[in-house]
Coordinates of C-alpha atoms in Angstrom, one line a residue:
X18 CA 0.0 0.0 0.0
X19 CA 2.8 2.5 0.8
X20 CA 4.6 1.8 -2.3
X21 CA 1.3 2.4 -3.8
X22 CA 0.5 5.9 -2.4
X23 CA 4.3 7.0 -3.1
X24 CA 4.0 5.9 -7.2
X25 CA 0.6 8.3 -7.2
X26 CA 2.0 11.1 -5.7
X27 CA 4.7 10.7 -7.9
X28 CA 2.4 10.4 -10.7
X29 CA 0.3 13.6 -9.4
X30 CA 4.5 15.4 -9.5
X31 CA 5.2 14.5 -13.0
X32 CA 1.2 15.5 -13.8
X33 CA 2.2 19.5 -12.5
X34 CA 4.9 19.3 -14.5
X35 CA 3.6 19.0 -17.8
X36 CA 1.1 21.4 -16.5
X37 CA 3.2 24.1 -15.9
X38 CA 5.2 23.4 -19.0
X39 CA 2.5 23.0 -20.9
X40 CA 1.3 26.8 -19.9
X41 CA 4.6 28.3 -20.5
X42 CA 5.2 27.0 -24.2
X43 CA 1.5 26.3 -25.4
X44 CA -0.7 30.1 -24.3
X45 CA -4.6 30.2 -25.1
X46 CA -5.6 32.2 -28.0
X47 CA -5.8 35.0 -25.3
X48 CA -2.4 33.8 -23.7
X49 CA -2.9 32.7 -20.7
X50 CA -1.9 29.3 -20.8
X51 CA -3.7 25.7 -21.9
X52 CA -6.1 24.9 -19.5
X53 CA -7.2 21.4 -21.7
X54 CA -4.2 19.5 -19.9
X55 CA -5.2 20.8 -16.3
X56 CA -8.6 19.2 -17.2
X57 CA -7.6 16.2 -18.5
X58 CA -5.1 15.9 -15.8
X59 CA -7.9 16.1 -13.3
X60 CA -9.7 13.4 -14.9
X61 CA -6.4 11.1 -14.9
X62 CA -6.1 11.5 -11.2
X63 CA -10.3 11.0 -10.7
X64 CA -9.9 7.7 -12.8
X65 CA -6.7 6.4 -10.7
X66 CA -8.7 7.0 -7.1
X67 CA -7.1 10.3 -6.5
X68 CA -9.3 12.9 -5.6
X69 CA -8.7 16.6 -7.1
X70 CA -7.2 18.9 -4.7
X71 CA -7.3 22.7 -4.9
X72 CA -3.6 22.8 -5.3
X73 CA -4.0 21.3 -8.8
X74 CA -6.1 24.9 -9.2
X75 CA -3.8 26.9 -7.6
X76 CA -1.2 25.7 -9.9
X77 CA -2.1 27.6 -12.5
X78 CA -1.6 30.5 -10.6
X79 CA -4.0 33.2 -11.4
X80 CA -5.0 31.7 -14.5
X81 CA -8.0 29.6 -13.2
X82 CA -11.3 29.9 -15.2
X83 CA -14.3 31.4 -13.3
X84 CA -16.4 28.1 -14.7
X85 CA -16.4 25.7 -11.6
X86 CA -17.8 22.1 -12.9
X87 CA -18.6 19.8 -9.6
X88 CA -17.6 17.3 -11.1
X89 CA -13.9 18.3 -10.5
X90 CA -14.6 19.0 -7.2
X91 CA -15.8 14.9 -6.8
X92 CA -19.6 15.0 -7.0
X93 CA -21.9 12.4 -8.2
X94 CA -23.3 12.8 -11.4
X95 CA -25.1 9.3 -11.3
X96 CA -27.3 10.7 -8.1
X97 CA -26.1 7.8 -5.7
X98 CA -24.3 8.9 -3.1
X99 CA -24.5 12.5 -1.6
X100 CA -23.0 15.2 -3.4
X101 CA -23.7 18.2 -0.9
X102 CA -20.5 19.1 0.4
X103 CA -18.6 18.4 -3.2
X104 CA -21.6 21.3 -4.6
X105 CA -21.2 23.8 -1.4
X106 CA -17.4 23.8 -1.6
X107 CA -18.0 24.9 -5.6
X108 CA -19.7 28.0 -4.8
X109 CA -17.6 29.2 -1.6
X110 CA -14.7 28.7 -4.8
X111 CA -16.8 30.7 -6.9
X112 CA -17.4 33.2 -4.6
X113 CA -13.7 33.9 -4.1
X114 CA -13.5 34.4 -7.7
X115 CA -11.4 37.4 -8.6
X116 CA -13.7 41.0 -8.3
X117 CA -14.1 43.3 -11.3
X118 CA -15.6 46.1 -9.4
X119 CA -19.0 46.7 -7.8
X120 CA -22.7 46.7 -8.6
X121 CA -25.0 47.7 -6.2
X122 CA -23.0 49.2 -3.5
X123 CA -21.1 46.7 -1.1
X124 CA -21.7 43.7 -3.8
X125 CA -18.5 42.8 -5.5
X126 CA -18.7 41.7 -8.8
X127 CA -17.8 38.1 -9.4
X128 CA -17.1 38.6 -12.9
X129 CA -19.9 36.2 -14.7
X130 CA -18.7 33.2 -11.9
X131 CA -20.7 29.9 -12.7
X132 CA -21.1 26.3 -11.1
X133 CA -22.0 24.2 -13.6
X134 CA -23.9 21.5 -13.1
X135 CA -22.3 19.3 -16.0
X136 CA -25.7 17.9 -17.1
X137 CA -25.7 15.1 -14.1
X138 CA -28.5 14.4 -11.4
X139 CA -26.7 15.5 -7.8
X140 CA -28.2 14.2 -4.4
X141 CA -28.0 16.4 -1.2
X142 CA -28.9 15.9 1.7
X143 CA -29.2 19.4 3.3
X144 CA -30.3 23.1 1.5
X145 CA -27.4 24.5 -0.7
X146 CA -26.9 27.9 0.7
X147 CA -24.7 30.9 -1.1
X148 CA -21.8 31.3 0.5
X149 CA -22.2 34.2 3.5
X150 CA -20.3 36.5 1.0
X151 CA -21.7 39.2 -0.7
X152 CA -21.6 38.8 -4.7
X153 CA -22.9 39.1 -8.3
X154 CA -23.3 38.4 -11.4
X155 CA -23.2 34.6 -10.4
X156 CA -25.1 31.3 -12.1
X157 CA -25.4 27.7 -11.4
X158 CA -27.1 26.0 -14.2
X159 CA -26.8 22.8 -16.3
X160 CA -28.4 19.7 -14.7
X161 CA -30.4 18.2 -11.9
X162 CA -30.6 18.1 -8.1
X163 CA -33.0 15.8 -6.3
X164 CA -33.1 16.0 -2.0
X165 CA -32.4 12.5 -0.4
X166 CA -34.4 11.1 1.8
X167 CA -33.3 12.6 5.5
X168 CA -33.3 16.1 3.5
X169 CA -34.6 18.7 6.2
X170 CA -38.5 18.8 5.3
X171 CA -38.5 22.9 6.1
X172 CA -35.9 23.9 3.3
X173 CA -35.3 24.2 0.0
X174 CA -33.2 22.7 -2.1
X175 CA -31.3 26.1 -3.3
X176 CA -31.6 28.5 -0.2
X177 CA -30.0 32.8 -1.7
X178 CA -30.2 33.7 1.8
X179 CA -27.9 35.7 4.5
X180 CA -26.8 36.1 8.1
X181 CA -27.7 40.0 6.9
X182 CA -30.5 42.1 7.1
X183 CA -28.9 44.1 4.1
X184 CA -29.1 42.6 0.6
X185 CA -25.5 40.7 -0.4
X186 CA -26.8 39.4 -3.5
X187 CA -26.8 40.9 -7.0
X188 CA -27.6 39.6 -10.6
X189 CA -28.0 35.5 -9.5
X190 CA -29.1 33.4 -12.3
X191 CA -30.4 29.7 -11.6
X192 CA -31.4 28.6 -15.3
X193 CA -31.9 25.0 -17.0
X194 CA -31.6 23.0 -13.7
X195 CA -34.3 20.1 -12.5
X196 CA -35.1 20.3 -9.0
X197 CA -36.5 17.7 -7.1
X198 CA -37.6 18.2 -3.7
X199 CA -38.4 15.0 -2.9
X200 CA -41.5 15.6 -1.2
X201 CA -38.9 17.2 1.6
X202 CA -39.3 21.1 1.4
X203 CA -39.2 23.3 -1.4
X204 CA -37.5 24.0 -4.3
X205 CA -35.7 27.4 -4.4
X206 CA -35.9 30.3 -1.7
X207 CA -34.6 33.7 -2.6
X208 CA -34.7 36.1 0.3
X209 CA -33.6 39.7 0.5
X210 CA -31.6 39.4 -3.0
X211 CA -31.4 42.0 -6.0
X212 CA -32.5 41.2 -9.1
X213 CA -32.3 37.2 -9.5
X214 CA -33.6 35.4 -12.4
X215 CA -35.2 32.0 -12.4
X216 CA -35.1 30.6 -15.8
X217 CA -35.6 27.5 -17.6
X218 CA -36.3 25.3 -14.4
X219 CA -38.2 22.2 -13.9
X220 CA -39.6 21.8 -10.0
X221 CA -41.5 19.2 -8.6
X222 CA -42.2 17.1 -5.6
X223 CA -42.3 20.0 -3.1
X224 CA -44.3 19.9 0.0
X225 CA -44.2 24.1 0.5
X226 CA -43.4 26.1 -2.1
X227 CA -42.1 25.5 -5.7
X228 CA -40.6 29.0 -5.8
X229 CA -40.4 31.6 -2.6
X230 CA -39.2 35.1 -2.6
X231 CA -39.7 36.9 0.6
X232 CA -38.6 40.8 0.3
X233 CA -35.5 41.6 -1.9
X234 CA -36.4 43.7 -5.2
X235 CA -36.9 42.6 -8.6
X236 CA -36.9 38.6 -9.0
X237 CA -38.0 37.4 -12.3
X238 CA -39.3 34.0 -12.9
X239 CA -39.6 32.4 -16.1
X240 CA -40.4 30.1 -18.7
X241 CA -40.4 27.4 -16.5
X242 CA -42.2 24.3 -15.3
X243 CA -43.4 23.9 -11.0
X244 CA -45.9 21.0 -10.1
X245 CA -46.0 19.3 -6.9
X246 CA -46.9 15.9 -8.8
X247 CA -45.7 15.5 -12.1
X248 CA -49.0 15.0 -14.8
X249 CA -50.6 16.8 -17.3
X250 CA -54.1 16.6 -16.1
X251 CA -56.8 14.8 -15.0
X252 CA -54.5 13.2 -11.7
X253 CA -56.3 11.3 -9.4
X254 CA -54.4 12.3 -6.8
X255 CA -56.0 16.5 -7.4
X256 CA -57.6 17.0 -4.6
X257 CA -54.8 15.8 -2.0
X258 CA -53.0 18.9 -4.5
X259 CA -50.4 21.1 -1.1
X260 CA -48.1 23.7 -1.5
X261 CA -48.1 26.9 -3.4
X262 CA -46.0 27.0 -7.1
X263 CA -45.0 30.3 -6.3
X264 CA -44.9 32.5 -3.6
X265 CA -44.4 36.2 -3.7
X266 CA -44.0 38.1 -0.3
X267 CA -42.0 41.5 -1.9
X268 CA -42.5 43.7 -4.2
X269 CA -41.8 44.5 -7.8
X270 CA -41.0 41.1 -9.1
X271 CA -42.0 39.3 -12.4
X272 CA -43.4 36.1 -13.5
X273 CA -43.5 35.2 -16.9
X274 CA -44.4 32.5 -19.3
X275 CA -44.6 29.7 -16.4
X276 CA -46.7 26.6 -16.2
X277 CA -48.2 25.4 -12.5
X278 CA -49.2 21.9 -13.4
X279 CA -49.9 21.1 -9.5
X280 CA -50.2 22.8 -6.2
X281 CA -52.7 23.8 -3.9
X282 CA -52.4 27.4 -5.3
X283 CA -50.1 28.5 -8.0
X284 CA -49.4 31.6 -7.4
X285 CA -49.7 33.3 -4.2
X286 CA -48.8 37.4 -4.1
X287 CA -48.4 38.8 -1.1
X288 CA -46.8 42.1 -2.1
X289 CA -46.7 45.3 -4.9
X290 CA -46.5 45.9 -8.0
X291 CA -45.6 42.5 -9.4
X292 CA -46.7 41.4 -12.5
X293 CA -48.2 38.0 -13.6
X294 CA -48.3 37.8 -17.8
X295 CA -48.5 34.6 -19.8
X296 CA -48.8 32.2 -17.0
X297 CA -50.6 28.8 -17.3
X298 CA -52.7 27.5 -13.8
X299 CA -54.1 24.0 -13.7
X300 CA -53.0 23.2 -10.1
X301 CA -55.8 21.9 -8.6
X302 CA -59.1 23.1 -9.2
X303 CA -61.6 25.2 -7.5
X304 CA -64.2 22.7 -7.0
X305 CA -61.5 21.0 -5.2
X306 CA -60.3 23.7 -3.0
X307 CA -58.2 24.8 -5.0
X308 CA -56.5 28.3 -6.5
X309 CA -54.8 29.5 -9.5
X310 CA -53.6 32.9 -8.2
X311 CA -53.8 34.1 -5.0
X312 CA -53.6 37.8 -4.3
X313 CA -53.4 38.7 -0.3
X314 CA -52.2 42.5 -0.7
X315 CA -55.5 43.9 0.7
X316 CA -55.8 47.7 0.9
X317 CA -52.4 47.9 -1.6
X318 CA -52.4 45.2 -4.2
X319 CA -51.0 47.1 -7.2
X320 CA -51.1 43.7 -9.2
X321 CA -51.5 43.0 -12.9
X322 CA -52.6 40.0 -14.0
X323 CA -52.2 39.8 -17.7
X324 CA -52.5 37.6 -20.8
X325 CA -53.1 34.1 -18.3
X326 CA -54.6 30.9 -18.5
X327 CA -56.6 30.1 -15.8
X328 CA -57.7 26.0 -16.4
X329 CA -60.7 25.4 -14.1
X330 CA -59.1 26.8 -12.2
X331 CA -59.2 31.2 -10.5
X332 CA -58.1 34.3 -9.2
X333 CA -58.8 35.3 -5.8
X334 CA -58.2 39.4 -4.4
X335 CA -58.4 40.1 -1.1
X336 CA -59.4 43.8 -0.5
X337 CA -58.1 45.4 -4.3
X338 CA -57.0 48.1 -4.5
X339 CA -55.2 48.9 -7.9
X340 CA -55.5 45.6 -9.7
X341 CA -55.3 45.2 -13.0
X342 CA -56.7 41.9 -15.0
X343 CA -56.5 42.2 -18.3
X344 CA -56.1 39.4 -21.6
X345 CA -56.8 36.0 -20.2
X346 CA -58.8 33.0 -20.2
X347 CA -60.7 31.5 -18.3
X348 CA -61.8 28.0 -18.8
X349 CA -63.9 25.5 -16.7
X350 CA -66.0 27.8 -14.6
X351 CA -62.7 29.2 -13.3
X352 CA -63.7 32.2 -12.0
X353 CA -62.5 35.8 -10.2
X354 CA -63.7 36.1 -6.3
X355 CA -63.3 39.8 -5.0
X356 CA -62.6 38.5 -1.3
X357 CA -63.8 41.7 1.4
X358 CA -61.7 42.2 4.6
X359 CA -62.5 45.6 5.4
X360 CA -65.0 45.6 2.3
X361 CA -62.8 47.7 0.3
X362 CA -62.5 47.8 -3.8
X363 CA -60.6 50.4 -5.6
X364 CA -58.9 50.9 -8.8
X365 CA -59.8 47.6 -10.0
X366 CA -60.1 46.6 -13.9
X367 CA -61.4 43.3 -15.0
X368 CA -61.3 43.9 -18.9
X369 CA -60.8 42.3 -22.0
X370 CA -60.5 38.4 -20.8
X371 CA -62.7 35.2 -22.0
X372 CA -64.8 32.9 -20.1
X373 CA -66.0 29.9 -20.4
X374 CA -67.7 27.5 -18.3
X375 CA -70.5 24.4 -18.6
X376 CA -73.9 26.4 -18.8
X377 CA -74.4 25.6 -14.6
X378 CA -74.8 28.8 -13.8
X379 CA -71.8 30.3 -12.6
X380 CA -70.7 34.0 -12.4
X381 CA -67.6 34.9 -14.2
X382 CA -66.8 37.5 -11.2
X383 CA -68.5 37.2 -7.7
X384 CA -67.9 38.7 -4.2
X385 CA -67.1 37.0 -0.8
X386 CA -68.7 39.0 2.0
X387 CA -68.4 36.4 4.7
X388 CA -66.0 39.1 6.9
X389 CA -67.6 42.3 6.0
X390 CA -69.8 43.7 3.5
X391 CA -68.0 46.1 0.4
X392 CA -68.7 49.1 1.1
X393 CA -66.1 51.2 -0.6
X394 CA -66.2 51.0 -3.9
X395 CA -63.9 53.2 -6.2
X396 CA -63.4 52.7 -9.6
X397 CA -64.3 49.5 -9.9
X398 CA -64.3 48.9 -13.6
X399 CA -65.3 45.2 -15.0
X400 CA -66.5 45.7 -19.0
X401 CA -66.2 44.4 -22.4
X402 CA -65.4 40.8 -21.2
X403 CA -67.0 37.8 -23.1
X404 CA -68.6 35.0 -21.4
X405 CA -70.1 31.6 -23.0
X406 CA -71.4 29.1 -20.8
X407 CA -70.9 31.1 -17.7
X408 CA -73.1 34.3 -15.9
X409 CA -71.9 37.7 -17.1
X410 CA -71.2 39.9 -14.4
X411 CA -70.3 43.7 -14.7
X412 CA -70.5 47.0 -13.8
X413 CA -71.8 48.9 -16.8
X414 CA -75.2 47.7 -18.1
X415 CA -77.8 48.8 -20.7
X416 CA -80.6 47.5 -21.5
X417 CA -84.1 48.4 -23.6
X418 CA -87.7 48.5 -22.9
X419 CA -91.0 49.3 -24.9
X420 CA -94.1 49.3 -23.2
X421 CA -97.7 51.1 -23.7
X422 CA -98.3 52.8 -20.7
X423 CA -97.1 54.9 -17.8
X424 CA -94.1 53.1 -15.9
X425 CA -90.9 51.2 -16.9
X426 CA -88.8 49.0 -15.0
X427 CA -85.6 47.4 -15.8
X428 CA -83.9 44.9 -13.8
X429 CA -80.3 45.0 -13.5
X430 CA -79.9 42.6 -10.7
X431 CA -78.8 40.2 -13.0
X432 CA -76.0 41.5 -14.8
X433 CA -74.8 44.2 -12.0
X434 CA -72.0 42.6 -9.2
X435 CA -72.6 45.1 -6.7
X436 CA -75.7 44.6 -5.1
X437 CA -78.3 47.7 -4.5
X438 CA -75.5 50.3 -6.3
X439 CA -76.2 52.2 -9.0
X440 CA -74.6 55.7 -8.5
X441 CA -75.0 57.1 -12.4
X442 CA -78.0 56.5 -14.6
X443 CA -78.6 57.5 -18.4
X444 CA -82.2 57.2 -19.8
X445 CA -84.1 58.1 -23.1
X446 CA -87.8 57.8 -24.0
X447 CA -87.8 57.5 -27.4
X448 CA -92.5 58.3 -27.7
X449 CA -92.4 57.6 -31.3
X450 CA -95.5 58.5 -33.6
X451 CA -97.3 59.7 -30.1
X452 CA -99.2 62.9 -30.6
X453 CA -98.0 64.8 -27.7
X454 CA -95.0 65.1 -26.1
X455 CA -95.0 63.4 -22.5
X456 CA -93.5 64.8 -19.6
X457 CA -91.2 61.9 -18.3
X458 CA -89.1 61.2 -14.9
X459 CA -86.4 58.8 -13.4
X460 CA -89.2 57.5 -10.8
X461 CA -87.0 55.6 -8.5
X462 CA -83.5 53.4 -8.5
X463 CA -83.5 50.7 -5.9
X464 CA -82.1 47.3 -5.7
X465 CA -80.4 47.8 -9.4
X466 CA -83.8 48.1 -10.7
X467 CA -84.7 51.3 -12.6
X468 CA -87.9 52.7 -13.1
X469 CA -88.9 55.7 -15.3
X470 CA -92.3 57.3 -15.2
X471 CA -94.3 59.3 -17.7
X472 CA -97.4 61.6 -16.8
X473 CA -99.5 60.1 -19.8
X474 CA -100.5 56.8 -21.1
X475 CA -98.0 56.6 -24.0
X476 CA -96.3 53.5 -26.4
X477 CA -92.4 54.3 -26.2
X478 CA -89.1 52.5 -25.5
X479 CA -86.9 53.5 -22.4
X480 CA -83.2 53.2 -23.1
X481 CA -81.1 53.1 -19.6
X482 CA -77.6 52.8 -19.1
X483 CA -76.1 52.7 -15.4
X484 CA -72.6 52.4 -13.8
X485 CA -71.5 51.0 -10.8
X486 CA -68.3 53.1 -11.4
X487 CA -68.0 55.6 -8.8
X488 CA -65.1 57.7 -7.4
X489 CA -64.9 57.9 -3.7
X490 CA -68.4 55.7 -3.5
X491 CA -69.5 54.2 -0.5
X492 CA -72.6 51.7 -0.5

């Protein structure tokens, strides 16, 4: 055995050698130096039993590359044995990489520093945490990571999180990786970070939250894939649906282009100003329990909700104020619920978007009063959406009425979401061929019923438009 261990560190002394040679007489294109034989000299001394060792790096003194594959560094790319502290001891190396200035102020810039993933499936058994360094301009991308079976059941499997209360991270990228969470935690947690993108990733098998950012400033998610249970409809398994596929607590963040195949709720936003476009909810449906977006910002919500999917499957607003749904579909009976807390509703557009549902009856917006009664209502504008198969709800109306006689009534209570609110009225009598012209009032308005009154017996239509649009209303 000793004579063993002295011919491999003899072989791993000849090995520098040629290294170090090799960089003197044969430069990269940019010349500094040919980093193929420090690679392939690092897979020699994997495939003989040896280890790599950060002296092999250090070697090439000043001259490393800012890519760090964990393979080098002795993970296992065939998922079997745990890989945790090969893939923590990656990043601490990338966040030591050589800084080319500053971004936001105190956050070194590491340059474009990556940990690549080398297309393998890595097992850990405890959350993979940034090093307690403050950095940028970092990315860990290329493969999969699945949490082994005593993985703690409260984390995540990627954790951007500090010791701080001041933001240390800057420009993070986690693109084209596979997480699986093992029904152990979650998937990624990003918490107090500047602008991080999520992008290209594939989650499942979480027992919390897909996604969770909680405070930071400008996270943008997307074109990726989050489902607690992997399917593409119709599971058996639906209504036992957990979790949240996303969940926003912070403002000013961005989700775009993202599928939530499963989850108890796919989005929950629980923040401003963040923006929801192009995202496709089949979680669990709401017959189930279930909800596509959640929006708990009540009294602030500054939410827009635009160009979604929402597959029997809806939108739920707590309280909106300043939200903005515009674009989208709605398919199954899915439908929007404007949930009262303090019964307050302002700045609130529901425009533009298609419904469509099974002809049982169901309203394409409705109100949950079960905590309080609305009664501020302020610019509450839900028009010019098209229904088929579902109950149109809004709050413009119009409607006709011809009659021979003296009074005419048209019910509203149908079409109208507020009930007993119709602040603004428009009316015509249109008296035709009748031979004298009637005097003619707006009787009464009551219930979202109007009711216009002449003096004479006379045959005419009544023409009424109302609007539940008010500014500064209260019921």
């Amino acid at each position: 055995m000793v004579g063993r261990n002295a011919l491999l560190l003899g072989f791993l002394h000849v090995i520098l050698v040629i290294i170090q040679y090799a960089e003197s007489s044969y430069p990269y294109p940019d010349g500094t130096g040919n980093r193929d034989l420090s690679i392939k000299a690092s897979h020699i001394l994997r495939s003989n039993g040896v280890a790599p060792i950060n002296a092999l790096q250090a070697a090439l003194t000043g001259r490393r590359s800012r890519i760090h594959h964990v393979t080098d560094y002795g993970a296992d790319p065939t998922g079997r044995s745990d890989s945790t502290d090969a893939l923590e001891q990656a990043i601490v190396d990338a966040f030591t990489s050589p800084v080319d200035g500053h971004l936001n102020e105190g956050v070194p810039n590491l340059g474009g520093s990556e940990v690549h993933l080398d297309g393998g499936t890595y097992m850990i058994s405890r959350p993979l945490r940034l090093s307690d360094i403050s950095g940028g301009n970092f990315m860990i991308h290329g493969g999969s990571l699945r949490a082994s079976d005593d993985f703690s059941g409260n984390g995540h499997l990627i954790e951007l999180r500090s010791s701080s209360s001041s933001s240390l991270y800057e420009y993070i990228t986690f693109k084209e990786l596979m997480l699986d969470s093992n029904f152990r935690g979650g998937g990624i947690a990003i918490i107090n970070s500047i602008r991080t993108t999520v992008d290209n990733c594939y989650i499942s098998h979480f027992t919390t939250a897909g996604i969770s950012i909680q405070d930071g400033h400008e996270t943008y998610i997307r074109n990726s894939f989050i489902g607690q249970h992997i399917n593409i409809g119709g599971d058996d398994r639906e209504k036992d649906f957990s979790g949240i596929g996303i969940n926003i607590t912070g403002n000013d963040n961005a989700v775009t282009d993202v599928v939530i195949f499963s989850a108890s709720i796919g989005v929950m936003v629980q923040g401003q100003a963040n923006m929801l476009t192009g995202i496709h909810c089949y979680n669990k449906a709401t017959a189930l329990g279930g909800t596509g977006i959640y929006i708990r910002a009540p009294g602030l919500t500054q939410t827009r909700v635009v160009n979604c999917y929402l597959d029997f499957t809806g939108i739920v607003a707590e309280d909106p104020v300043q939200l903005h749904v515009t674009g989208s579909f709605f398919l199954g009976n899915a439908f929007i619920l404007l949930k009262s807390v303090k019964g307050v509703a302002s700045g609130v557009n529901i425009v533009d978007n298609m419904f469509a549902g099974d002809y049982t009856g169901v309203p394409i917006v409705q109100l949950d009063q079960s905590n309080a009664p609305f009664k501020t209502v302020d610019q509450v504008v839900i028009e010019r959406n098209n229904v088929r198969g579902m109950v149109l709800k809004s709050t413009v109306a119009r409607g006709s009425l011809w009659k021979n006689g003296t009074t005419w009534t048209l019910d509203f209570s149908k079409v109208l979401l507020f009930p007993n609110l119709i602040p603004h009225v428009h009316y015509a009598l249109h008296a035709g061929s009748a031979s004298s012209f009637p005097r003619h009032i707006l009787r009464s308005v009551s219930r979202n019923r109007v009711t216009v009154q002449t003096d004479v017996v006379v045959s005419a239509t009544v023409h009424v438009s109302v609007d539940q649009t008010t500014v500064g209303g209260h019921i």
